[in-house]
Structures are given as structure tokens and as C-alpha cells.
């Protein structure tokens, strides 16, 4: 539910006790508790959820993180870990009677090993800073969420972030080798290894996308890849979405795994063209951007195959980048999609869901019908390579019921994703935003095992409580509301 | 592509077996084809044959996703993928071809392509399992990106069946490379370790590596143009019949692996220095995997391997008093026990098969 109230009664005596305990080993500036200093932390990238925490703590070392956790565990105060606060599902929204722990000051690059192709960093280091730090070795860190200049690697692990290169280079979970994690009681564990595997269960994978509910990540060792010698992009325009979707399927079936494969619909194309002047044809119903990277001969061959398929599928315009500058220009439009929509509408709501690619034409058509039904405009950008939809619903929060309508429209899109065998979130996470939608994706027994897993890591239930996994009674209420609306089809949808 | 096979191993049958085991406090040994009976610890229990639950549920090559029942023979999965020009990128061992995809995922083993393409866990998108309470639980999905709920699917990979009976598995697949070539060089062990790492940082076409008996072998995969460019840069001598060479490493069945017992699997950071243990040695995975055959001083080697940031597995044929899997640090051991409580509270599944749970399982 958008705009959920996260306030809770703060116990002033408890706050005083905590401030005293923390200031015993932290500098004054690292413990914030006045309203004006707390204000910048009241929300993450999903600004409809806001709450002031009881206090903010900014540790600068791993051992301080552990001490803060141990103290909070002892007093029984919930802790929300926050990286750069760029998350889009409210995962870092503070809890009114809890501590918000900012990890932004743990921002050191600890080690770079060019021969082993790894970098070991603290959680507050930004995603892009890693690639910049290793660029001189002709290496890079592959996952590149669109917020990469600002988002922190710790947050990337917590959300299992993606980006436009996921199909070929994987998600965060595929590119992290090892984590050091502080448990709620202040003990440290090491998960994964600098090698290819470790003994025991794959807890490294389990921590990815766990949204700060299982532990606080204090150190990350990432895998680095050789920088491709060459990258070129093709822009193709289509008269119909279904022709573009056919081209996507044909490219992948032909044995090519593009480095990036993005689709934009007519509304998105027009919005970004006015904003970024990337050179997209304005009459196209769909624009595809397809990138190839690798050794330069290899890229030339691949681009030739891609162009042949695109032409065969009826592309009305084909443009291949001939240099770095033209490549950036062709990408500029796609990268400006969110700010471009921001210019068109006072507010917009970025939906995140995934579908099997074969349903894309049908799903986009049904989203257009929903847009009519809810009376709200919607532009679509789509990570076509990995089936990740990002419909951008335009609304005006100042108008009477538009927030509710935008929310209902977004939820209808997520249910559509489930209906065709997809998921309610591809990369933004559940946070607070999608708790109700989780009730539709999972059965009670599955949700119960998520809660039990959290309990295994955090028996006191103090790490980011209330996020990511809905309580079973909440799902009961959601189901009851749906029955009232005589809309029973959303309860038990299979995932496969 | 959807095969309609009779489901002899229906969920209801399996649930009944689990219920009976819970009531009588007996144990179950989960088994596909038995191709990996040699791997992991042993414990008491009734063998449960899971190989009847088979068939491909869904496969659309343009989605790069296949959904299969866990009892499906691995060879059948590979054949269906191969027909569409695709593959399981982690190159799993086949051990004679009888193995099931469920066993493959439960054991979590990967082959020569592992360091370059990713491990079995990297390609698991979702799965359905029956837990120790007899509940059918589904996690992940059949889509490439999915962050709803904890990633329980990947937790199951390599858990050796101790967290549930795998039923339906969705895997990401990739196109087979058009061209593969293997080149060989004569060089020493320390040199090989450096070269493997250096090339991996420069050459995306690299797809397998090994060093044994003074010979470094590197496999290149990709388009003709990509492989040829890499070959020009590398030099070396082309290896004939490279396919059967890498297969013999994948399944650990060539002379090196069979000359003596036990077979030790040492996993290390790829740049770890030579171990200097006077036993026959095979290096794989760009330096990250080192096989040893013969008797060794387990405690001393384990301490050394641990010190280098790795772990040792008594992979095949070790005496029973040696733990198969390297014992975990206490904090992790405790976490493992609690996670097992979530999915197998009565300790029904595969007692003693995995990790240092041997002792704690027996005590229950």
C-alpha cells in the first residue's frame, strides 16, 4: 500500500539510553537524533513511504557495526540498514521506534587483486566507483543498475540488483564471491569464498535479495570481468510491438546473447526523444536497442546477424553505432526514460515486474487497456532480454484519487505478470511496496518458511522487521478484500 | 516439447512416505539414479527412488529457460537442449549418463566451464520441493529476474537433499558456442596458475582450463571470429579430440582420477600458490580447483587449505573416519542447524550425507 504510516511511538527514555550507549564509542556526529538531522533519512527512493526513525547511526568500521547491533539487540530496538537510499520499494524506510543504520560511511575499497580479478570493498562504496577503481586494469564490475552512480554495493547485494546487462552478465548474485555479514547479535560470519565454492549451504546466495532482514553486510568481494574490447548498439524501429517482440525471440533463438536488449513503446519513445534527442523515429510503435560486445571481429559478425534478423522481422529503421559517441547517443534516450517521464507528469510510479518474454506483446496490449480503464497514461520501457517490465504510470498526487488509481493500476499489472507465469518484482524488491502482491505470488506455507528462515538468522526479529515478507494475517485481509470485490482470481496462481 | 509421461512418483506417494517416516522416526535416503552414491557421507535410512518423476514440463528455446521434473535423466535434458543448439552452461558431470537433473542440482556439482560461465546454482531460476513436513513449496520462477521472497531455490543447490525433495526445476540455459578449440602448452605448476589467471582477465573466450603433468590446456569457445582471434593471441598446440578430454575431467574418469584413492577435491582462490603436496595433482577452474589422489595427512592439509581461504572435500574413496566435507566454523554450523530446522525439522532426509551434520544427525 502506498503511503503506509510507519510511525510508532518513540520511548524517550529508551532513546536517551541508546544515544548514551552509542556515544560511548562513536563520535557525536555519528549518532543523530534531532528532527532536522533525521529528516534526510525519512525515506528511500520510494518517497511515498516516510517515517522518522528514533535515531540514525553512522558507523565507520565493521567492528562499530557489530557493536551497534549488539547494543540494539540487548535493548530490543529494531534496526534498518541503509546504503545510499536509492532503493525503489521502501526497503530502507525507517521504523519509527527503531534505529536507522546508515552504512554510507563504510566506503573504503579494501583491496583490488587484478590477477585474481576481484575487488574487496565496504558496503557504502558506490557501484560505479568499483568499476572506476579497476578501470586501469582493463577490468570492470558488470551489474549496472540505472542508479549506479549513486547506489551502494551493499544495497545492490541486499536487493540483488540487476541492470541492462543481466541477460549476458547476470545479476548481483552471479558477480559476488564473498560477504562478511554482521548478525543481529553482533557476531560476524563469512559467506562464500574467494574461490568458486565453499563448504555448507549456499548462504551467499540466500543473502542476495534478502532486503536487510537476515544480516548487515559489512564487506563484499566482487568478481571483476575483462572489459570487452568493443561494444556496438543497433537501434531498430517497428510499426507494431508484436513485430519487435518477434525480433527479440528470433535474436535469442538464433544463438546470440546480446549484451543489452531494450524495448520502448511509442509513449516512452516520444517522451525521451523530446528530452534527450537520441534520434529515435517518433512514429514507431516500438524501438529496440540491441547491443553486442566482445572482441571486435566477433562484434562485427554479431551485429551483422542481428541486423539481418531485425530487417527480416520488419524493422522500418535500422541504425548501427559506428563509434563510442554514437553508441552513447543511441543509449542516451533509454537512459533518460525516467527523467523524461518526470517532465511529462507531476508524478510517476515505476512498476517492476517480470514475464516470460513470449508474452510481451500480449502483456503490453493489456497494459494499454488497463491504462484506459484507470484513466492514467502509461509509458513502457522493457528489459526485453530478461523479461523485466517497467511500466511508468503517470499521475498527479495532488488530484483527488490519482494515487489510489495509480496504485490499483500498478497492482493490476503485477497480477497480469503472475497470470502469465512471471513475478511481482524483477529487481526493485518487495520492501514495503509489494507486501500485498507477495500474498498473490506465494502460498501461506511458502511465506511461513520465509518467516522461519528469517527467524533462523534473526531470532529476535529486529532486522528490518515488517518488510519483504507479509505476515500471514495481512494476506488473509488482502484475500478478504478481494472477495469483497468479487475478484477471486488472484489468490493461488502458480509460479511456473 | 512437453512430454506426457506417467507420473509414477506422484507427490501423494512421496507425502505418504514422509508421513510414515515422521511417525515411525525413520530416515529416508533420497536417490535419483544413484550415479553419485559415492559422494557425500552415509547414514541409515530407507532408499527412496525419485527417478520415476520425470519429463520436461516446458521448454521454449527463445526463452532460454527449461522446466523439468527432477527425475528426468540429465542426458535426456542435455539431448533436448542440444537439438535446439543450447546447453546447460555449468557443464555438469554425467557419470555414465544415468544421473538425474534432480541429483545434479542437489549435489550442486559443475564441470570445466564453471569459472567462466558460472555454477549450477547460477542457473537455477526456481524450483518446487516437498519439505520434511510433506508440504509442497515453490520458490523463484521460470523467469530470469525475480527478487520476490528469499532465494530458497539456490539454497537447495548443493544441499544434498537435506532441505527437501526437489520436484520441478526451472533452469536458465544458453546457446552452445559455435566453435570450441583447445590449445596446450608445456609449463610448470606455478607458471600455469599465473597464466590461467592472466588469460582469464583478458580473454572472454576462455571456457575451460587444466594443468597436469606439465601440460596446460586452455579451451576457447564462441563465434569463429572470437575463437580465432583468441587462438592468434595465445599460440600453443591444438589438442585433437578435446571434447573427450574435457568430458573425462568433467566426469573424473580418466587415468589421473582413477590411478589411486582417495580422490581429494581442493577448492581455493584461483591465485593460491602451489600446495606442494607430493601426490599427483590436476588443476582446473583457472586455478580454483585442485584435485589430489592418494593418501594424505588430512588434518595438516585441511589446516593449510583453510588458511589459504579454501576447503577440502574427500570426494571419493576416503576412509570413513575422515569428514567428507570440511567442518564449518561454529557460528555457521549453528546457522546450518537452524536452517535445517526450517525445512526438515524431524531430520528425515539424508541423515549424515552432508557437511558436519553427521554427528548431530546421529545424535537425534
PDB file of N, CA, C and O in Angstrom, chain B residues 34-99:
ATOM      1  N   UNK B  34      21.314 -42.880  -8.534  1.00  0.00           N
ATOM      2  CA  UNK B  34      22.402 -43.462  -7.749  1.00  0.00           C
ATOM      3  C   UNK B  34      23.779 -43.210  -8.352  1.00  0.00           C
ATOM      4  O   UNK B  34      24.778 -43.744  -7.879  1.00  0.00           O
ATOM      5  N   UNK B  35      23.842 -42.344  -9.374  1.00  0.00           N
ATOM      6  CA  UNK B  35      25.135 -42.116 -10.029  1.00  0.00           C
ATOM      7  C   UNK B  35      26.119 -41.399  -9.098  1.00  0.00           C
ATOM      8  O   UNK B  35      27.319 -41.426  -9.339  1.00  0.00           O
ATOM      9  N   UNK B  36      25.636 -40.754  -8.046  1.00  0.00           N
ATOM     10  CA  UNK B  36      26.534 -40.056  -7.111  1.00  0.00           C
ATOM     11  C   UNK B  36      26.478 -40.684  -5.713  1.00  0.00           C
ATOM     12  O   UNK B  36      26.735 -40.028  -4.720  1.00  0.00           O
ATOM     13  N   UNK B  37      26.175 -41.983  -5.668  1.00  0.00           N
ATOM     14  CA  UNK B  37      26.178 -42.685  -4.381  1.00  0.00           C
ATOM     15  C   UNK B  37      27.536 -42.564  -3.683  1.00  0.00           C
ATOM     16  O   UNK B  37      27.618 -42.603  -2.457  1.00  0.00           O
ATOM     17  N   UNK B  38      28.588 -42.423  -4.485  1.00  0.00           N
ATOM     18  CA  UNK B  38      29.936 -42.353  -3.911  1.00  0.00           C
ATOM     19  C   UNK B  38      30.189 -41.036  -3.175  1.00  0.00           C
ATOM     20  O   UNK B  38      31.146 -40.911  -2.420  1.00  0.00           O
ATOM     21  N   UNK B  39      29.357 -40.033  -3.417  1.00  0.00           N
ATOM     22  CA  UNK B  39      29.649 -38.669  -2.983  1.00  0.00           C
ATOM     23  C   UNK B  39      28.861 -38.308  -1.729  1.00  0.00           C
ATOM     24  O   UNK B  39      27.654 -38.522  -1.663  1.00  0.00           O
ATOM     25  N   UNK B  40      29.538 -37.754  -0.749  1.00  0.00           N
ATOM     26  CA  UNK B  40      28.887 -37.351   0.498  1.00  0.00           C
ATOM     27  C   UNK B  40      28.978 -38.445   1.538  1.00  0.00           C
ATOM     28  O   UNK B  40      29.434 -39.559   1.254  1.00  0.00           O
ATOM     29  N   UNK B  41      28.549 -38.114   2.765  1.00  0.00           N
ATOM     30  CA  UNK B  41      28.586 -39.090   3.849  1.00  0.00           C
ATOM     31  C   UNK B  41      27.494 -40.134   3.691  1.00  0.00           C
ATOM     32  O   UNK B  41      26.677 -40.066   2.776  1.00  0.00           O
ATOM     33  N   UNK B  42      27.496 -41.102   4.580  1.00  0.00           N
ATOM     34  CA  UNK B  42      26.458 -42.119   4.520  1.00  0.00           C
ATOM     35  C   UNK B  42      25.728 -42.154   5.851  1.00  0.00           C
ATOM     36  O   UNK B  42      26.271 -41.774   6.885  1.00  0.00           O
ATOM     37  N   UNK B  43      24.514 -42.603   5.800  1.00  0.00           N
ATOM     38  CA  UNK B  43      23.723 -42.704   7.022  1.00  0.00           C
ATOM     39  C   UNK B  43      22.633 -43.726   6.831  1.00  0.00           C
ATOM     40  O   UNK B  43      22.456 -44.246   5.726  1.00  0.00           O
ATOM     41  N   UNK B  44      21.898 -43.998   7.903  1.00  0.00           N
ATOM     42  CA  UNK B  44      20.849 -45.009   7.809  1.00  0.00           C
ATOM     43  C   UNK B  44      19.647 -44.456   7.065  1.00  0.00           C
ATOM     44  O   UNK B  44      19.509 -43.246   6.904  1.00  0.00           O
ATOM     45  N   UNK B  45      18.762 -45.335   6.626  1.00  0.00           N
ATOM     46  CA  UNK B  45      17.513 -44.860   6.038  1.00  0.00           C
ATOM     47  C   UNK B  45      17.007 -45.725   4.911  1.00  0.00           C
ATOM     48  O   UNK B  45      17.748 -46.506   4.319  1.00  0.00           O
ATOM     49  N   UNK B  46      15.741 -45.534   4.634  1.00  0.00           N
ATOM     50  CA  UNK B  46      15.079 -46.243   3.553  1.00  0.00           C
ATOM     51  C   UNK B  46      15.371 -45.505   2.244  1.00  0.00           C
ATOM     52  O   UNK B  46      15.158 -44.299   2.147  1.00  0.00           O
ATOM     53  N   UNK B  47      15.858 -46.233   1.231  1.00  0.00           N
ATOM     54  CA  UNK B  47      16.146 -45.591  -0.053  1.00  0.00           C
ATOM     55  C   UNK B  47      14.832 -45.244  -0.758  1.00  0.00           C
ATOM     56  O   UNK B  47      13.925 -46.064  -0.827  1.00  0.00           O
ATOM     57  N   UNK B  48      14.736 -43.996  -1.206  1.00  0.00           N
ATOM     58  CA  UNK B  48      13.541 -43.558  -1.937  1.00  0.00           C
ATOM     59  C   UNK B  48      13.947 -43.267  -3.372  1.00  0.00           C
ATOM     60  O   UNK B  48      14.757 -42.377  -3.626  1.00  0.00           O
ATOM     61  N   UNK B  49      13.414 -44.023  -4.286  1.00  0.00           N
ATOM     62  CA  UNK B  49      13.761 -43.868  -5.702  1.00  0.00           C
ATOM     63  C   UNK B  49      12.917 -42.743  -6.304  1.00  0.00           C
ATOM     64  O   UNK B  49      11.694 -42.856  -6.387  1.00  0.00           O
ATOM     65  N   UNK B  50      13.589 -41.663  -6.691  1.00  0.00           N
ATOM     66  CA  UNK B  50      12.868 -40.486  -7.208  1.00  0.00           C
ATOM     67  C   UNK B  50      12.901 -40.413  -8.729  1.00  0.00           C
ATOM     68  O   UNK B  50      12.507 -39.413  -9.312  1.00  0.00           O
ATOM     69  N   UNK B  51      13.402 -41.464  -9.369  1.00  0.00           N
ATOM     70  CA  UNK B  51      13.645 -41.379 -10.810  1.00  0.00           C
ATOM     71  C   UNK B  51      12.374 -41.531 -11.652  1.00  0.00           C
ATOM     72  O   UNK B  51      12.408 -41.347 -12.856  1.00  0.00           O
ATOM     73  N   UNK B  52      11.255 -41.863 -11.011  1.00  0.00           N
ATOM     74  CA  UNK B  52      10.033 -42.030 -11.807  1.00  0.00           C
ATOM     75  C   UNK B  52       9.341 -40.704 -12.110  1.00  0.00           C
ATOM     76  O   UNK B  52       8.497 -40.639 -12.993  1.00  0.00           O
ATOM     77  N   UNK B  53       9.687 -39.707 -11.351  1.00  0.00           N
ATOM     78  CA  UNK B  53       9.045 -38.408 -11.581  1.00  0.00           C
ATOM     79  C   UNK B  53       9.853 -37.676 -12.640  1.00  0.00           C
ATOM     80  O   UNK B  53      10.782 -36.934 -12.347  1.00  0.00           O
ATOM     81  N   UNK B  54       9.526 -37.932 -13.897  1.00  0.00           N
ATOM     82  CA  UNK B  54      10.369 -37.399 -14.957  1.00  0.00           C
ATOM     83  C   UNK B  54       9.577 -36.765 -16.091  1.00  0.00           C
ATOM     84  O   UNK B  54       8.373 -36.943 -16.196  1.00  0.00           O
ATOM     85  N   UNK B  55      10.262 -36.035 -16.920  1.00  0.00           N
ATOM     86  CA  UNK B  55       9.645 -35.416 -18.088  1.00  0.00           C
ATOM     87  C   UNK B  55       9.933 -33.920 -18.128  1.00  0.00           C
ATOM     88  O   UNK B  55      10.165 -33.295 -17.094  1.00  0.00           O
ATOM     89  N   UNK B  56       9.938 -33.402 -19.333  1.00  0.00           N
ATOM     90  CA  UNK B  56      10.180 -31.967 -19.495  1.00  0.00           C
ATOM     91  C   UNK B  56       8.833 -31.259 -19.443  1.00  0.00           C
ATOM     92  O   UNK B  56       7.919 -31.601 -20.194  1.00  0.00           O
ATOM     93  N   UNK B  57       8.697 -30.309 -18.546  1.00  0.00           N
ATOM     94  CA  UNK B  57       7.418 -29.623 -18.351  1.00  0.00           C
ATOM     95  C   UNK B  57       7.249 -28.510 -19.377  1.00  0.00           C
ATOM     96  O   UNK B  57       6.201 -28.328 -19.950  1.00  0.00           O
ATOM     97  N   UNK B  58       8.312 -27.788 -19.616  1.00  0.00           N
ATOM     98  CA  UNK B  58       8.221 -26.665 -20.552  1.00  0.00           C
ATOM     99  C   UNK B  58       9.614 -26.329 -21.072  1.00  0.00           C
ATOM    100  O   UNK B  58      10.558 -26.251 -20.286  1.00  0.00           O
ATOM    101  N   UNK B  59       9.699 -26.163 -22.363  1.00  0.00           N
ATOM    102  CA  UNK B  59      10.975 -25.707 -22.922  1.00  0.00           C
ATOM    103  C   UNK B  59      10.704 -24.901 -24.171  1.00  0.00           C
ATOM    104  O   UNK B  59      10.170 -25.409 -25.149  1.00  0.00           O
ATOM    105  N   UNK B  60      11.035 -23.638 -24.124  1.00  0.00           N
ATOM    106  CA  UNK B  60      10.942 -22.775 -25.296  1.00  0.00           C
ATOM    107  C   UNK B  60      12.334 -22.179 -25.493  1.00  0.00           C
ATOM    108  O   UNK B  60      12.754 -21.345 -24.698  1.00  0.00           O
ATOM    109  N   UNK B  61      13.058 -22.623 -26.515  1.00  0.00           N
ATOM    110  CA  UNK B  61      14.447 -22.167 -26.680  1.00  0.00           C
ATOM    111  C   UNK B  61      14.592 -20.642 -26.671  1.00  0.00           C
ATOM    112  O   UNK B  61      15.567 -20.123 -26.132  1.00  0.00           O
ATOM    113  N   UNK B  62      13.604 -19.910 -27.223  1.00  0.00           N
ATOM    114  CA  UNK B  62      13.761 -18.453 -27.288  1.00  0.00           C
ATOM    115  C   UNK B  62      13.613 -17.798 -25.911  1.00  0.00           C
ATOM    116  O   UNK B  62      13.943 -16.635 -25.733  1.00  0.00           O
ATOM    117  N   UNK B  63      13.145 -18.560 -24.910  1.00  0.00           N
ATOM    118  CA  UNK B  63      13.085 -18.018 -23.547  1.00  0.00           C
ATOM    119  C   UNK B  63      14.391 -18.271 -22.795  1.00  0.00           C
ATOM    120  O   UNK B  63      14.611 -17.723 -21.713  1.00  0.00           O
ATOM    121  N   UNK B  64      15.214 -19.186 -23.304  1.00  0.00           N
ATOM    122  CA  UNK B  64      16.430 -19.627 -22.602  1.00  0.00           C
ATOM    123  C   UNK B  64      16.092 -20.219 -21.232  1.00  0.00           C
ATOM    124  O   UNK B  64      16.852 -20.071 -20.278  1.00  0.00           O
ATOM    125  N   UNK B  65      14.947 -20.881 -21.158  1.00  0.00           N
ATOM    126  CA  UNK B  65      14.509 -21.471 -19.881  1.00  0.00           C
ATOM    127  C   UNK B  65      13.962 -22.869 -20.154  1.00  0.00           C
ATOM    128  O   UNK B  65      13.225 -23.070 -21.115  1.00  0.00           O
ATOM    129  N   UNK B  66      14.331 -23.823 -19.309  1.00  0.00           N
ATOM    130  CA  UNK B  66      13.740 -25.154 -19.378  1.00  0.00           C
ATOM    131  C   UNK B  66      13.216 -25.510 -17.990  1.00  0.00           C
ATOM    132  O   UNK B  66      13.852 -25.191 -16.991  1.00  0.00           O
ATOM    133  N   UNK B  67      12.013 -26.110 -17.956  1.00  0.00           N
ATOM    134  CA  UNK B  67      11.435 -26.549 -16.679  1.00  0.00           C
ATOM    135  C   UNK B  67      11.271 -28.067 -16.750  1.00  0.00           C
ATOM    136  O   UNK B  67      10.630 -28.575 -17.660  1.00  0.00           O
ATOM    137  N   UNK B  68      11.898 -28.760 -15.808  1.00  0.00           N
ATOM    138  CA  UNK B  68      11.905 -30.224 -15.869  1.00  0.00           C
ATOM    139  C   UNK B  68      11.539 -30.837 -14.524  1.00  0.00           C
ATOM    140  O   UNK B  68      11.725 -30.230 -13.475  1.00  0.00           O
ATOM    141  N   UNK B  69      11.033 -32.073 -14.588  1.00  0.00           N
ATOM    142  CA  UNK B  69      10.818 -32.829 -13.361  1.00  0.00           C
ATOM    143  C   UNK B  69      12.152 -33.400 -12.918  1.00  0.00           C
ATOM    144  O   UNK B  69      12.982 -33.796 -13.749  1.00  0.00           O
ATOM    145  N   UNK B  70      12.335 -33.465 -11.601  1.00  0.00           N
ATOM    146  CA  UNK B  70      13.662 -33.750 -11.066  1.00  0.00           C
ATOM    147  C   UNK B  70      14.203 -35.123 -11.438  1.00  0.00           C
ATOM    148  O   UNK B  70      15.399 -35.323 -11.528  1.00  0.00           O
ATOM    149  N   UNK B  71      13.308 -36.105 -11.696  1.00  0.00           N
ATOM    150  CA  UNK B  71      13.796 -37.442 -12.020  1.00  0.00           C
ATOM    151  C   UNK B  71      14.209 -37.619 -13.468  1.00  0.00           C
ATOM    152  O   UNK B  71      14.658 -38.703 -13.870  1.00  0.00           O
ATOM    153  N   UNK B  72      14.091 -36.573 -14.271  1.00  0.00           N
ATOM    154  CA  UNK B  72      14.459 -36.661 -15.685  1.00  0.00           C
ATOM    155  C   UNK B  72      15.957 -36.926 -15.820  1.00  0.00           C
ATOM    156  O   UNK B  72      16.750 -36.245 -15.175  1.00  0.00           O
ATOM    157  N   UNK B  73      16.339 -37.922 -16.648  1.00  0.00           N
ATOM    158  CA  UNK B  73      17.780 -38.151 -16.820  1.00  0.00           C
ATOM    159  C   UNK B  73      18.474 -36.898 -17.362  1.00  0.00           C
ATOM    160  O   UNK B  73      17.962 -36.248 -18.285  1.00  0.00           O
ATOM    161  N   UNK B  74      19.624 -36.612 -16.787  1.00  0.00           N
ATOM    162  CA  UNK B  74      20.411 -35.461 -17.230  1.00  0.00           C
ATOM    163  C   UNK B  74      20.719 -35.567 -18.728  1.00  0.00           C
ATOM    164  O   UNK B  74      20.653 -34.583 -19.464  1.00  0.00           O
ATOM    165  N   UNK B  75      21.015 -36.788 -19.163  1.00  0.00           N
ATOM    166  CA  UNK B  75      21.357 -36.998 -20.577  1.00  0.00           C
ATOM    167  C   UNK B  75      20.181 -36.603 -21.472  1.00  0.00           C
ATOM    168  O   UNK B  75      20.384 -36.056 -22.561  1.00  0.00           O
ATOM    169  N   UNK B  76      18.957 -36.867 -21.006  1.00  0.00           N
ATOM    170  CA  UNK B  76      17.775 -36.505 -21.803  1.00  0.00           C
ATOM    171  C   UNK B  76      17.644 -34.982 -21.892  1.00  0.00           C
ATOM    172  O   UNK B  76      17.362 -34.429 -22.949  1.00  0.00           O
ATOM    173  N   UNK B  77      17.865 -34.315 -20.773  1.00  0.00           N
ATOM    174  CA  UNK B  77      17.795 -32.846 -20.756  1.00  0.00           C
ATOM    175  C   UNK B  77      18.826 -32.279 -21.728  1.00  0.00           C
ATOM    176  O   UNK B  77      18.526 -31.424 -22.555  1.00  0.00           O
ATOM    177  N   UNK B  78      20.050 -32.787 -21.625  1.00  0.00           N
ATOM    178  CA  UNK B  78      21.132 -32.291 -22.495  1.00  0.00           C
ATOM    179  C   UNK B  78      20.805 -32.550 -23.973  1.00  0.00           C
ATOM    180  O   UNK B  78      21.087 -31.716 -24.830  1.00  0.00           O
ATOM    181  N   UNK B  79      20.201 -33.709 -24.264  1.00  0.00           N
ATOM    182  CA  UNK B  79      19.893 -34.042 -25.660  1.00  0.00           C
ATOM    183  C   UNK B  79      18.829 -33.094 -26.220  1.00  0.00           C
ATOM    184  O   UNK B  79      18.956 -32.604 -27.349  1.00  0.00           O
ATOM    185  N   UNK B  80      17.811 -32.813 -25.414  1.00  0.00           N
ATOM    186  CA  UNK B  80      16.739 -31.916 -25.865  1.00  0.00           C
ATOM    187  C   UNK B  80      17.298 -30.507 -26.105  1.00  0.00           C
ATOM    188  O   UNK B  80      16.986 -29.850 -27.099  1.00  0.00           O
ATOM    189  N   UNK B  81      18.175 -30.072 -25.204  1.00  0.00           N
ATOM    190  CA  UNK B  81      18.769 -28.738 -25.358  1.00  0.00           C
ATOM    191  C   UNK B  81      19.662 -28.702 -26.598  1.00  0.00           C
ATOM    192  O   UNK B  81      19.642 -27.743 -27.381  1.00  0.00           O
ATOM    193  N   UNK B  82      20.436 -29.746 -26.765  1.00  0.00           N
ATOM    194  CA  UNK B  82      21.393 -29.807 -27.859  1.00  0.00           C
ATOM    195  C   UNK B  82      20.680 -29.713 -29.211  1.00  0.00           C
ATOM    196  O   UNK B  82      21.168 -29.073 -30.139  1.00  0.00           O
ATOM    197  N   UNK B  83      19.518 -30.348 -29.303  1.00  0.00           N
ATOM    198  CA  UNK B  83      18.735 -30.299 -30.541  1.00  0.00           C
ATOM    199  C   UNK B  83      18.389 -28.856 -30.926  1.00  0.00           C
ATOM    200  O   UNK B  83      18.298 -28.531 -32.096  1.00  0.00           O
ATOM    201  N   UNK B  84      18.185 -28.005 -29.916  1.00  0.00           N
ATOM    202  CA  UNK B  84      17.863 -26.602 -30.194  1.00  0.00           C
ATOM    203  C   UNK B  84      19.126 -25.735 -30.160  1.00  0.00           C
ATOM    204  O   UNK B  84      19.041 -24.510 -30.126  1.00  0.00           O
ATOM    205  N   UNK B  85      20.307 -26.376 -30.148  1.00  0.00           N
ATOM    206  CA  UNK B  85      21.556 -25.603 -30.155  1.00  0.00           C
ATOM    207  C   UNK B  85      21.852 -24.952 -28.819  1.00  0.00           C
ATOM    208  O   UNK B  85      22.554 -23.945 -28.748  1.00  0.00           O
ATOM    209  N   UNK B  86      21.312 -25.529 -27.723  1.00  0.00           N
ATOM    210  CA  UNK B  86      21.547 -24.921 -26.408  1.00  0.00           C
ATOM    211  C   UNK B  86      22.169 -25.931 -25.450  1.00  0.00           C
ATOM    212  O   UNK B  86      22.388 -27.092 -25.800  1.00  0.00           O
ATOM    213  N   UNK B  87      22.482 -25.464 -24.248  1.00  0.00           N
ATOM    214  CA  UNK B  87      23.171 -26.334 -23.283  1.00  0.00           C
ATOM    215  C   UNK B  87      22.941 -25.849 -21.856  1.00  0.00           C
ATOM    216  O   UNK B  87      22.501 -24.728 -21.630  1.00  0.00           O
ATOM    217  N   UNK B  88      23.267 -26.745 -20.903  1.00  0.00           N
ATOM    218  CA  UNK B  88      23.389 -26.328 -19.507  1.00  0.00           C
ATOM    219  C   UNK B  88      24.792 -25.724 -19.389  1.00  0.00           C
ATOM    220  O   UNK B  88      25.780 -26.436 -19.541  1.00  0.00           O
ATOM    221  N   UNK B  89      24.890 -24.434 -19.126  1.00  0.00           N
ATOM    222  CA  UNK B  89      26.205 -23.773 -19.217  1.00  0.00           C
ATOM    223  C   UNK B  89      27.209 -24.251 -18.167  1.00  0.00           C
ATOM    224  O   UNK B  89      28.394 -24.072 -18.358  1.00  0.00           O
ATOM    225  N   UNK B  90      26.729 -24.858 -17.058  1.00  0.00           N
ATOM    226  CA  UNK B  90      27.663 -25.236 -15.999  1.00  0.00           C
ATOM    227  C   UNK B  90      28.283 -26.596 -16.245  1.00  0.00           C
ATOM    228  O   UNK B  90      29.046 -27.094 -15.436  1.00  0.00           O
ATOM    229  N   UNK B  91      27.963 -27.224 -17.369  1.00  0.00           N
ATOM    230  CA  UNK B  91      28.640 -28.447 -17.819  1.00  0.00           C
ATOM    231  C   UNK B  91      28.672 -29.513 -16.722  1.00  0.00           C
ATOM    232  O   UNK B  91      29.752 -29.979 -16.329  1.00  0.00           O
ATOM    233  N   UNK B  92      27.515 -29.928 -16.218  1.00  0.00           N
ATOM    234  CA  UNK B  92      27.517 -30.829 -15.053  1.00  0.00           C
ATOM    235  C   UNK B  92      28.099 -32.198 -15.376  1.00  0.00           C
ATOM    236  O   UNK B  92      27.950 -32.684 -16.493  1.00  0.00           O
ATOM    237  N   UNK B  93      28.732 -32.829 -14.381  1.00  0.00           N
ATOM    238  CA  UNK B  93      29.212 -34.196 -14.577  1.00  0.00           C
ATOM    239  C   UNK B  93      28.034 -35.120 -14.886  1.00  0.00           C
ATOM    240  O   UNK B  93      26.940 -34.914 -14.364  1.00  0.00           O
ATOM    241  N   UNK B  94      28.280 -36.107 -15.739  1.00  0.00           N
ATOM    242  CA  UNK B  94      27.187 -37.027 -16.085  1.00  0.00           C
ATOM    243  C   UNK B  94      27.375 -38.426 -15.521  1.00  0.00           C
ATOM    244  O   UNK B  94      26.434 -39.203 -15.487  1.00  0.00           O
ATOM    245  N   UNK B  95      28.587 -38.757 -15.126  1.00  0.00           N
ATOM    246  CA  UNK B  95      28.847 -40.064 -14.502  1.00  0.00           C
ATOM    247  C   UNK B  95      28.137 -41.212 -15.199  1.00  0.00           C
ATOM    248  O   UNK B  95      27.290 -41.903 -14.621  1.00  0.00           O
ATOM    249  N   UNK B  96      28.438 -41.410 -16.448  1.00  0.00           N
ATOM    250  CA  UNK B  96      27.876 -42.548 -17.153  1.00  0.00           C
ATOM    251  C   UNK B  96      26.535 -42.255 -17.814  1.00  0.00           C
ATOM    252  O   UNK B  96      25.999 -43.086 -18.522  1.00  0.00           O
ATOM    253  N   UNK B  97      26.005 -41.069 -17.598  1.00  0.00           N
ATOM    254  CA  UNK B  97      24.798 -40.670 -18.326  1.00  0.00           C
ATOM    255  C   UNK B  97      23.499 -41.053 -17.639  1.00  0.00           C
ATOM    256  O   UNK B  97      22.426 -40.698 -18.083  1.00  0.00           O
ATOM    257  N   UNK B  98      23.585 -41.783 -16.514  1.00  0.00           N
ATOM    258  CA  UNK B  98      22.352 -42.233 -15.866  1.00  0.00           C
ATOM    259  C   UNK B  98      21.784 -41.224 -14.897  1.00  0.00           C
ATOM    260  O   UNK B  98      20.641 -41.332 -14.489  1.00  0.00           O
ATOM    261  N   UNK B  99      22.575 -40.235 -14.514  1.00  0.00           N
ATOM    262  CA  UNK B  99      22.180 -39.298 -13.461  1.00  0.00           C
ATOM    263  C   UNK B  99      20.913 -38.526 -13.792  1.00  0.00           C
ATOM    264  O   UNK B  99      20.575 -38.323 -14.954  1.00  0.00           O
TER     265      UNK B  99
END
